XYZ file of C-alpha atoms in Angstrom:
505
model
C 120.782 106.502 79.924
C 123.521 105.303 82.434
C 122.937 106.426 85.986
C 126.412 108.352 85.625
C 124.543 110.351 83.084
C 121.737 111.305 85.020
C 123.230 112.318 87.905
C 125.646 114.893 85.821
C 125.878 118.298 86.249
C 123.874 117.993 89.211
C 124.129 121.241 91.539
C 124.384 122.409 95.427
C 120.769 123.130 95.278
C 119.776 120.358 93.922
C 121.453 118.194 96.390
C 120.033 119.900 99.074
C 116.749 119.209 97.697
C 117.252 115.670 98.012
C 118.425 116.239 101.505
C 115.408 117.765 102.700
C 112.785 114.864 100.941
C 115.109 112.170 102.841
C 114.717 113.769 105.885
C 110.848 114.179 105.530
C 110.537 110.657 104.838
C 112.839 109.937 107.677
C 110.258 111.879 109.895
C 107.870 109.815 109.047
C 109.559 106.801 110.169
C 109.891 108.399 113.120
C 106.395 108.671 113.844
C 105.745 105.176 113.128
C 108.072 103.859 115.624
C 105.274 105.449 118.112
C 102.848 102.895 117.219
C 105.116 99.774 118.523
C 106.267 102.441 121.801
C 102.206 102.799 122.819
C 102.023 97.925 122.139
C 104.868 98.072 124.835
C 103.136 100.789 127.297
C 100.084 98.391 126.727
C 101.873 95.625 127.397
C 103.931 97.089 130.193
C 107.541 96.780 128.618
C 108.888 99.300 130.072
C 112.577 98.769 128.560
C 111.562 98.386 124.993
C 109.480 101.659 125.441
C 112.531 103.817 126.507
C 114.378 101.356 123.374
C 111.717 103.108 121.291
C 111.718 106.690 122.920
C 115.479 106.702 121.825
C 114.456 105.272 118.352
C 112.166 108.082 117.988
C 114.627 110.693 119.229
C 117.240 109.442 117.148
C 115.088 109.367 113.822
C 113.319 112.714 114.431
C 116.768 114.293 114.992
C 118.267 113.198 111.837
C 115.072 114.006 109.673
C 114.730 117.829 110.728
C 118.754 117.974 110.581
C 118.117 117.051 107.008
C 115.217 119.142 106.344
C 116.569 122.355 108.264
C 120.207 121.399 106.168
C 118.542 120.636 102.952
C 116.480 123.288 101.099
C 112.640 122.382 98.747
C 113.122 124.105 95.276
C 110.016 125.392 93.872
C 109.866 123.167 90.268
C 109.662 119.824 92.980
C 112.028 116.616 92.366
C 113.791 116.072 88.884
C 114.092 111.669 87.761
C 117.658 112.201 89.388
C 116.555 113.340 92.587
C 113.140 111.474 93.094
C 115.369 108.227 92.367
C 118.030 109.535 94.848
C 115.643 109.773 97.827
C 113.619 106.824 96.997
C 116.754 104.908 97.669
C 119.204 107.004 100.041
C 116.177 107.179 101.977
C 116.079 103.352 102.431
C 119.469 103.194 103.807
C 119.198 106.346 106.425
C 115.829 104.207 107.863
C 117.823 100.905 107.872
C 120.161 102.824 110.164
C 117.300 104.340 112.367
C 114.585 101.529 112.303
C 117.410 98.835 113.796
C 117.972 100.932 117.017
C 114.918 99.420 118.759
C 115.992 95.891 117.659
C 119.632 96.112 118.680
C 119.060 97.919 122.361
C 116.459 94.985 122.710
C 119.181 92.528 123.166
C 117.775 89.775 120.640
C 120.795 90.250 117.764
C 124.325 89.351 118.259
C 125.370 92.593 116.333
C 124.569 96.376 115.112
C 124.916 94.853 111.549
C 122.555 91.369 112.334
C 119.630 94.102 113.172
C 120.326 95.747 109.974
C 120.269 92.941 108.631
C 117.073 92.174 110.230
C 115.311 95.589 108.993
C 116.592 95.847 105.483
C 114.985 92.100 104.935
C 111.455 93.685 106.636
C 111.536 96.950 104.427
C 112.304 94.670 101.278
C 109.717 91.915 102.605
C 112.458 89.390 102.311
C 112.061 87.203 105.243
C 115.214 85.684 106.413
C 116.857 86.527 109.973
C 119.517 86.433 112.094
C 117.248 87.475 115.381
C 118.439 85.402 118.275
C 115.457 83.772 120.854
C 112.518 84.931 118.643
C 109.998 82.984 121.077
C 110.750 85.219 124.011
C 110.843 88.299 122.413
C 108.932 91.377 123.507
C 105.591 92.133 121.820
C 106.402 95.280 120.879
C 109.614 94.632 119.210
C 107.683 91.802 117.254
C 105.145 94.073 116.257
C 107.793 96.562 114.888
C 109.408 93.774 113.351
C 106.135 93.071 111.124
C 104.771 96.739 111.062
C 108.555 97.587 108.757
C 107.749 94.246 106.877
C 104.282 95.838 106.289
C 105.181 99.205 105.675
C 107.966 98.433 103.411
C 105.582 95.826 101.175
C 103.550 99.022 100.529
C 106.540 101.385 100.850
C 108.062 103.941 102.831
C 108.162 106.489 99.897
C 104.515 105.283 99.719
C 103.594 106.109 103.116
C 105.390 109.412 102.827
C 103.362 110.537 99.759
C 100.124 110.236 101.658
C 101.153 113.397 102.934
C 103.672 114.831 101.056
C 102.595 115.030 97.384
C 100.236 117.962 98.003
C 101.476 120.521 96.325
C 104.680 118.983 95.519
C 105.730 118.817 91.804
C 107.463 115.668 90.766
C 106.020 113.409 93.097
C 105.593 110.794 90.668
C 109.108 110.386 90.228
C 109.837 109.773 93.478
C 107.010 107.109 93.381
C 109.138 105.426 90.248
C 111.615 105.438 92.152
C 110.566 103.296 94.599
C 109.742 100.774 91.597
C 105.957 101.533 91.404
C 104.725 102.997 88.528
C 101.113 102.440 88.637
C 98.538 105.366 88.629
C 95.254 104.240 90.634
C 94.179 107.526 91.140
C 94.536 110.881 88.425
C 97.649 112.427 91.273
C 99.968 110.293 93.130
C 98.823 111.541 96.195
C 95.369 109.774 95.883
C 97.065 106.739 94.295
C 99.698 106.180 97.833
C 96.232 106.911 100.012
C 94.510 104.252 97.743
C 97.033 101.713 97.613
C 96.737 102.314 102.143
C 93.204 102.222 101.960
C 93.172 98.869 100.002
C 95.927 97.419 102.391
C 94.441 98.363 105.866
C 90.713 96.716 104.800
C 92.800 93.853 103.975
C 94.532 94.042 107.363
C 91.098 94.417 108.964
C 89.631 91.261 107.503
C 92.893 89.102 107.111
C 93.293 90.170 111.078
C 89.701 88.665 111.795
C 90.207 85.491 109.545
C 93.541 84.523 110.606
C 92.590 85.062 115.037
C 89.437 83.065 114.304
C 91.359 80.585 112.665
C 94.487 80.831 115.733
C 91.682 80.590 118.448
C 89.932 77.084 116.728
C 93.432 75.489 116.990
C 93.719 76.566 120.707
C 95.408 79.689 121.197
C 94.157 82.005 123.828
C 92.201 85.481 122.323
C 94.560 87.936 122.827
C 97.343 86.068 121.543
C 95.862 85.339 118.634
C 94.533 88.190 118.297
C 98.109 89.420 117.812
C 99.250 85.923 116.042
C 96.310 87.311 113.435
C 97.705 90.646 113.150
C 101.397 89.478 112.645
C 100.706 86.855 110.383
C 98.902 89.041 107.953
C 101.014 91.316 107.781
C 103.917 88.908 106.708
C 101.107 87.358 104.002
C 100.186 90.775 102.976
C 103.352 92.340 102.463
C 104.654 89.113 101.125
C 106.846 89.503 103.679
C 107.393 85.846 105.530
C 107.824 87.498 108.779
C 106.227 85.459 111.620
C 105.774 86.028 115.804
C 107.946 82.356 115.790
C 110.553 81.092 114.998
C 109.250 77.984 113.933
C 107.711 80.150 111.247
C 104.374 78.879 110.246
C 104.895 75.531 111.259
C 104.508 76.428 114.687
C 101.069 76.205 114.125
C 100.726 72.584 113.097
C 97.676 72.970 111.711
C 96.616 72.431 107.984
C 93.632 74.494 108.947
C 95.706 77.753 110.037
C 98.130 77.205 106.875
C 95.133 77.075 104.572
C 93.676 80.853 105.980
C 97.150 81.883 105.074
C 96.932 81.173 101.523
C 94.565 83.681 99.849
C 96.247 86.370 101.531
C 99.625 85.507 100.574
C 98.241 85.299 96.849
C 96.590 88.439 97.294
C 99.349 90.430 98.315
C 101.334 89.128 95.194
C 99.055 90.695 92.441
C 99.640 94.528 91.821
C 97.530 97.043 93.411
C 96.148 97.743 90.056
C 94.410 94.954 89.585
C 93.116 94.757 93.020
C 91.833 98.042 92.349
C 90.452 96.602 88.996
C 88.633 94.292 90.933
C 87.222 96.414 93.781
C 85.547 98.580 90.806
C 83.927 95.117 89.352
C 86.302 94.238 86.645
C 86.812 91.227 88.090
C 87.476 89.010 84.362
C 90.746 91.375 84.642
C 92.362 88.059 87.227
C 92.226 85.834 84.142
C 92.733 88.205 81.393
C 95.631 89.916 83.090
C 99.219 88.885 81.577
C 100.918 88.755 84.960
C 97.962 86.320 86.617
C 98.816 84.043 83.461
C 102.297 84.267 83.845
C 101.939 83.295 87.685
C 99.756 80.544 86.932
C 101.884 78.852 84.485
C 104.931 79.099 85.935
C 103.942 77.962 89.510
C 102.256 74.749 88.625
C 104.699 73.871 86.257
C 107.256 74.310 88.609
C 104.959 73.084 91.699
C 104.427 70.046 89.377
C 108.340 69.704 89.136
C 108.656 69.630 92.713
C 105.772 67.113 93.354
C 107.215 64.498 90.930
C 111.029 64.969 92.441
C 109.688 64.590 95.819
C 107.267 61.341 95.074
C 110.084 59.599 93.246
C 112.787 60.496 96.700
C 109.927 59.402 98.918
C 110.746 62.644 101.019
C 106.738 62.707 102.042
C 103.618 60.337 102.305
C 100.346 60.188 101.120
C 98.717 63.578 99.322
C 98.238 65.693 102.554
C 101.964 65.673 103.265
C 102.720 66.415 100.027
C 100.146 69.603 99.857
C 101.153 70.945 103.147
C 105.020 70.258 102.968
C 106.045 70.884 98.874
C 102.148 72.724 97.346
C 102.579 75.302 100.047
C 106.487 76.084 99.785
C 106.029 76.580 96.136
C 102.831 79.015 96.486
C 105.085 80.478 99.324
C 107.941 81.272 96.834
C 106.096 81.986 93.597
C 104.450 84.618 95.982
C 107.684 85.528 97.579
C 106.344 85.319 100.222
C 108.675 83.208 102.479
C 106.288 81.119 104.854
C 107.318 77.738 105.663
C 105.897 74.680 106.970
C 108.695 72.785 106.927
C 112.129 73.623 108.675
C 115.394 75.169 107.036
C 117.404 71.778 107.792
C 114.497 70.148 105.693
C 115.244 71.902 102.774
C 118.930 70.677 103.051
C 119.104 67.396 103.548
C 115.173 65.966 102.620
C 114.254 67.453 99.564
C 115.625 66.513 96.269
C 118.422 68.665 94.100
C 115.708 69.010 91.413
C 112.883 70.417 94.280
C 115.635 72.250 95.253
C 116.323 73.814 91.639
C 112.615 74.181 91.074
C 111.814 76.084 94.002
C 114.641 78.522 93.513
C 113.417 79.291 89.813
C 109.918 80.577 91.251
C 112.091 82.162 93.668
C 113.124 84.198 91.422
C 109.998 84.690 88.853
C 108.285 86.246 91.611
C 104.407 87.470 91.102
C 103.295 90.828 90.199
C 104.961 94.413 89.257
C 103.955 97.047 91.567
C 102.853 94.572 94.608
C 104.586 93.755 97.197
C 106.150 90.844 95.494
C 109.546 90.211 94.320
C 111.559 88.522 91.966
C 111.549 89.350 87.943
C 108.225 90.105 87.624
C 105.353 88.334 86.082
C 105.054 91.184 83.243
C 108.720 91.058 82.249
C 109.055 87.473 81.730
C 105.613 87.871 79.620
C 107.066 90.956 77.994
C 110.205 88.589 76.626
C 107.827 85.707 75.779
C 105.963 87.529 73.766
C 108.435 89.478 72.240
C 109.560 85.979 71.138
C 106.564 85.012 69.718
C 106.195 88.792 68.046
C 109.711 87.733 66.043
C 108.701 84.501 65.452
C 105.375 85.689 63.857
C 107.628 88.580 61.845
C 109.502 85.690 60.339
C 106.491 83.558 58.733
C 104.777 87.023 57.762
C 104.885 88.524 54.337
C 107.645 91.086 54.419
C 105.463 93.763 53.709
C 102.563 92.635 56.780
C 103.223 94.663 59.562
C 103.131 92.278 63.241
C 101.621 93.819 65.952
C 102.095 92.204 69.635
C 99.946 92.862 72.520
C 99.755 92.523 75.959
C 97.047 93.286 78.874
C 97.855 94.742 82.006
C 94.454 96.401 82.984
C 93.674 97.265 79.367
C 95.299 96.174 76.082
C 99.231 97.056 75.564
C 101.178 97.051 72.119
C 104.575 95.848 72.817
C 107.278 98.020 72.105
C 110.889 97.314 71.737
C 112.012 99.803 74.220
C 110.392 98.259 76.919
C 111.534 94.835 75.911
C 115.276 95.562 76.403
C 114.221 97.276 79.600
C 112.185 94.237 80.957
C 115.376 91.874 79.459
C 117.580 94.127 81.293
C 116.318 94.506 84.647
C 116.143 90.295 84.524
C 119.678 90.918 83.485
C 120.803 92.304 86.564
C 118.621 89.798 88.607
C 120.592 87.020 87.209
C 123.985 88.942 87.894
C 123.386 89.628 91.508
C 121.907 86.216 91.754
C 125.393 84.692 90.290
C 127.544 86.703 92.842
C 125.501 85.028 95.547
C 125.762 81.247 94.454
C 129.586 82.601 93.915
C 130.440 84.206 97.060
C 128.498 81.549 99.388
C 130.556 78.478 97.353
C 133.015 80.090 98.238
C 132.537 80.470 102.398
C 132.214 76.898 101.667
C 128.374 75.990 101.120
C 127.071 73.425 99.060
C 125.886 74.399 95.850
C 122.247 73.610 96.005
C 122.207 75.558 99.027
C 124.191 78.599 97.971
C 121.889 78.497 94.779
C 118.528 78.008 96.920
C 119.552 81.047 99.545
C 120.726 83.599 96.808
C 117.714 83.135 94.974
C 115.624 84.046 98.579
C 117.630 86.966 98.581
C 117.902 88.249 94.732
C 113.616 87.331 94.712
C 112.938 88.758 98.026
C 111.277 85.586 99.649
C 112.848 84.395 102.816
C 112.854 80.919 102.555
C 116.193 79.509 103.932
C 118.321 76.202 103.453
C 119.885 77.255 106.776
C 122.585 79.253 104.823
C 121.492 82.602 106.899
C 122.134 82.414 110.136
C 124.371 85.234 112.685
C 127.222 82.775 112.394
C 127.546 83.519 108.606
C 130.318 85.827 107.813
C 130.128 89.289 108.268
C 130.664 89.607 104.187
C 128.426 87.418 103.306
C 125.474 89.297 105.362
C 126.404 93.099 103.804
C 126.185 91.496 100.850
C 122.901 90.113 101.692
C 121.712 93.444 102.410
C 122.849 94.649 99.372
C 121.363 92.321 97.171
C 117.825 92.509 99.064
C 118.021 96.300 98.911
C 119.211 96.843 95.422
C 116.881 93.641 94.005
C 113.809 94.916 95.591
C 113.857 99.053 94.256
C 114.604 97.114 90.644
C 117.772 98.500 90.088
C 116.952 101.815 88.282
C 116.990 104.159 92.135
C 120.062 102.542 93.637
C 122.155 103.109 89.991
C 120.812 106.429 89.884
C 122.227 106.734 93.621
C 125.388 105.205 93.148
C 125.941 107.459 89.813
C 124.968 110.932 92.286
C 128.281 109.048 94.343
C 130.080 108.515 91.772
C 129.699 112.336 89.988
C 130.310 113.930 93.721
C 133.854 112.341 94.306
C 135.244 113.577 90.901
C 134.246 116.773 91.509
């Protein structure tokens, strides 16, 4: 069903039901923007705490203008309008969250902190924040608290307290592109999936200081460093406190603390769940943790022989801090670096080059905080493949049945094929008007190629390609792409088909 269709014959009511749901979520950003207000009152910054006092204002103003404006109908949120606010919801905190940034004084531009907080909520990575090394504490930790948030989702948060009593919550879930149940009601699934992700903040907080204060840095920057760091592993996110990114560190020892986390916040909250509840054979039997594995160390192994034959690094440490880790880094989508943008450029071979912007774009897990295509759509066509090929040298009478396992065993059905092939589809498309549009500002190729796929995959590695002197066009489009690439499609089509129906009315 085209998003045109679904969005037909949709009434005043309705519409105003949508309103009010955007505004509540828009409340609740409001009340996060109190946790980075209280880091600058500890930290005595007393101009990004009135930046944030206006942030607040702002974003509690426009979400009880939209609740008192928009009215709650009693049968809860049809597909049309759960995918409406899921993603007009996005765009109306994009506005909101970048206040904070832009009074701060760090980005060039209104549109460079937009920039900024659409590639936190998506848990892309790249920036165009100016002096990163002397910014405020609390604007850094609001800079990784939306990366954090967003990995789990703002919908998500909302839901912890929204979905009693509210019918159709799961559609507005969807429409956030999650579709896992942990729990029997929604509700308990959004506090799960915040339960799992703050013990994980607890001990990845603890691991990662430890690890900061054995290479030298004093306790309570660490302590922070820990925090920050985390969060950008977590949420798969690639935000870190500098701009040297994790090379700042220079330390294999900080690097390798990073790794588990950054794994772990690729796989789907299902399976962590799976885990937690001792169904732990469910990492190798799981078709997105063998998709994953495959494809990053063939790709990894790709890399490594293009780099040994160009000589780009020495000796087998080099090559496992400065190519293993980049790969993990974008197979995760994560976005951490140990190497810098200029590196990418003009060191590493076309062929790493090409590699790395394929697992770009595979990405890890469905419902995570991942990007990219998904590991259980690329299985999804690979088996589908094998399923035909299998029909083929069958008697004509045998019928072929094709499974998959995603928590328990799957039959493959045809309808969720074309979906999977569909949504990779559009991934390619938006991927294509990237390469297109940044040949044609006048990048190289290999470059254009390597940044579109860190925007289309949601990773936030860079070739240097993003930067605030980039035009203006090139950086809307950015946001499009990270926005529209990271709710999978389905939410923003739905949106843009509402648009659509309202201006031929």
């Amino acid at each position: 069903m085209s998003a045109v269709k679904i969005a037909r014959g949709l009434s005043k009511t309705e519409l105003l039901n949508i309103l009010f749901y955007t505004g509540k979520v828009v409340l609740w950003l409001g009340a996060l923007m109190v946790i980075p207000a209280v880091v600058a009152v500890i930290f005595r910054e007393w101009a990004p705490f009135f930046d944030f006092l206006i942030g607040i204002g702002l974003s509690l103003c426009v979400g009880l203008i939209f609740v008192l404006a928009g009215r709650p109908v009693e049968r809860g949120l049809t597909w049309t309008q759960g995918f409406a606010v899921a993603s007009f919801s996005w765009i109306v905190a994009m506005f909101l969250a970048a206040v904070p940034y832009y009074l701060s004084g760090h980005w060039n531009a209104y549109l460079d902190a937009l920039f900024d907080v659409m590639s936190g909520f998506t848990t892309t990575g790249v920036v165009l924040v100016q002096d990163l090394d002397h910014i405020a504490v609390s604007v850094n930790a609001w800079r990784h608290l939306l990366t954090y948030v967003g990995g789990q989702g703002m919908v998500v948060l909302a839901l912890t307290v929204l979905s009693r009593g509210l019918p159709g919550a799961f559609k507005l879930y969807v429409g956030e592109a999650k579709d896992e149940r942990l729990m029997p009601s929604v509700g308990e699934t959004a506090k799960a999936i915040w339960f799992i992700s703050v013990i994980y903040l607890i001990i990845g907080t603890l691991v990662l200081s430890v690890s900061a204060m054995a290479i030298g840095i004093d306790p309570v920057r660490a302590l922070l460093h820990g925090a920050f760091v985390f969060m950008g592993a977590w949420s798969t996110g690639g935000f870190a406190p500098q701009s040297q990114n994790i090379a700042y560190y220079h330390s294999f020892l900080f690097e390798a603390a990073t790794v588990p986390f950054l794994i772990a916040g690729s796989l789907n909250f299902g399976l962590h769940y799976a885990i937690w509840n001792g169904r732990r054979r469910e990492i190798l039997k799981n078709i997105e943790t063998q998709v994953f594995a495959t494809v990053l160390t063939i790709l990894t192994l790709v890399g490594l022989g293009a780099t040994i034959v160009s000589r780009t690094y020495d000796g087998p440490l080099a090559l496992a801090r400065r190519v293993v880790y980049q790969f993990i880094s974008a197979q995760t989508t994560t976005g951490f670096a140990t190497i810098y943008p200029a590196q990418f450029a003009n060191e590493w071979p076309v062929l790493a080059i090409l590699a790395i912007s394929i697992s770009m774009l595979f990405g890890a897990s469905a419902s995570s905080t991942a990007g990219g295509f998904k590991g259980v759509r690329v299985g999804m066509v690979v088996k589908s493949l094998k399923h035909e090929v299998r029909k083929l040298m069958s008697p004509e009478s045998a019928v072929v049945v094709e499974k998959m396992h995603m928590g328990e065993d799957i039959v493959l059905e045809d309808r969720n094929v074309k979906l999977a092939s569909l949504i990779i589809l559009l991934y390619l498309v938006i991927f294509t008007a990237g390469v297109l549009v940044g040949v044609a500002y006048g990048y190289p190729l290999p470059q254009a190629i390597f940044e579109s796929a860190s925007v289309t995959g949601n990773v936030g590695l860079s070739s240097g390609v993003t930067a605030p002197s980039m035009p203006w066009p090139m950086k809307v489009l950015y946001i499009f792409m990270m926005w529209i690439a990271r709710l999978e499609f389905m939410s923003v089509l739905v949106l843009f088909g509402l648009i659509f129906k309202l201006t031929k009315k």
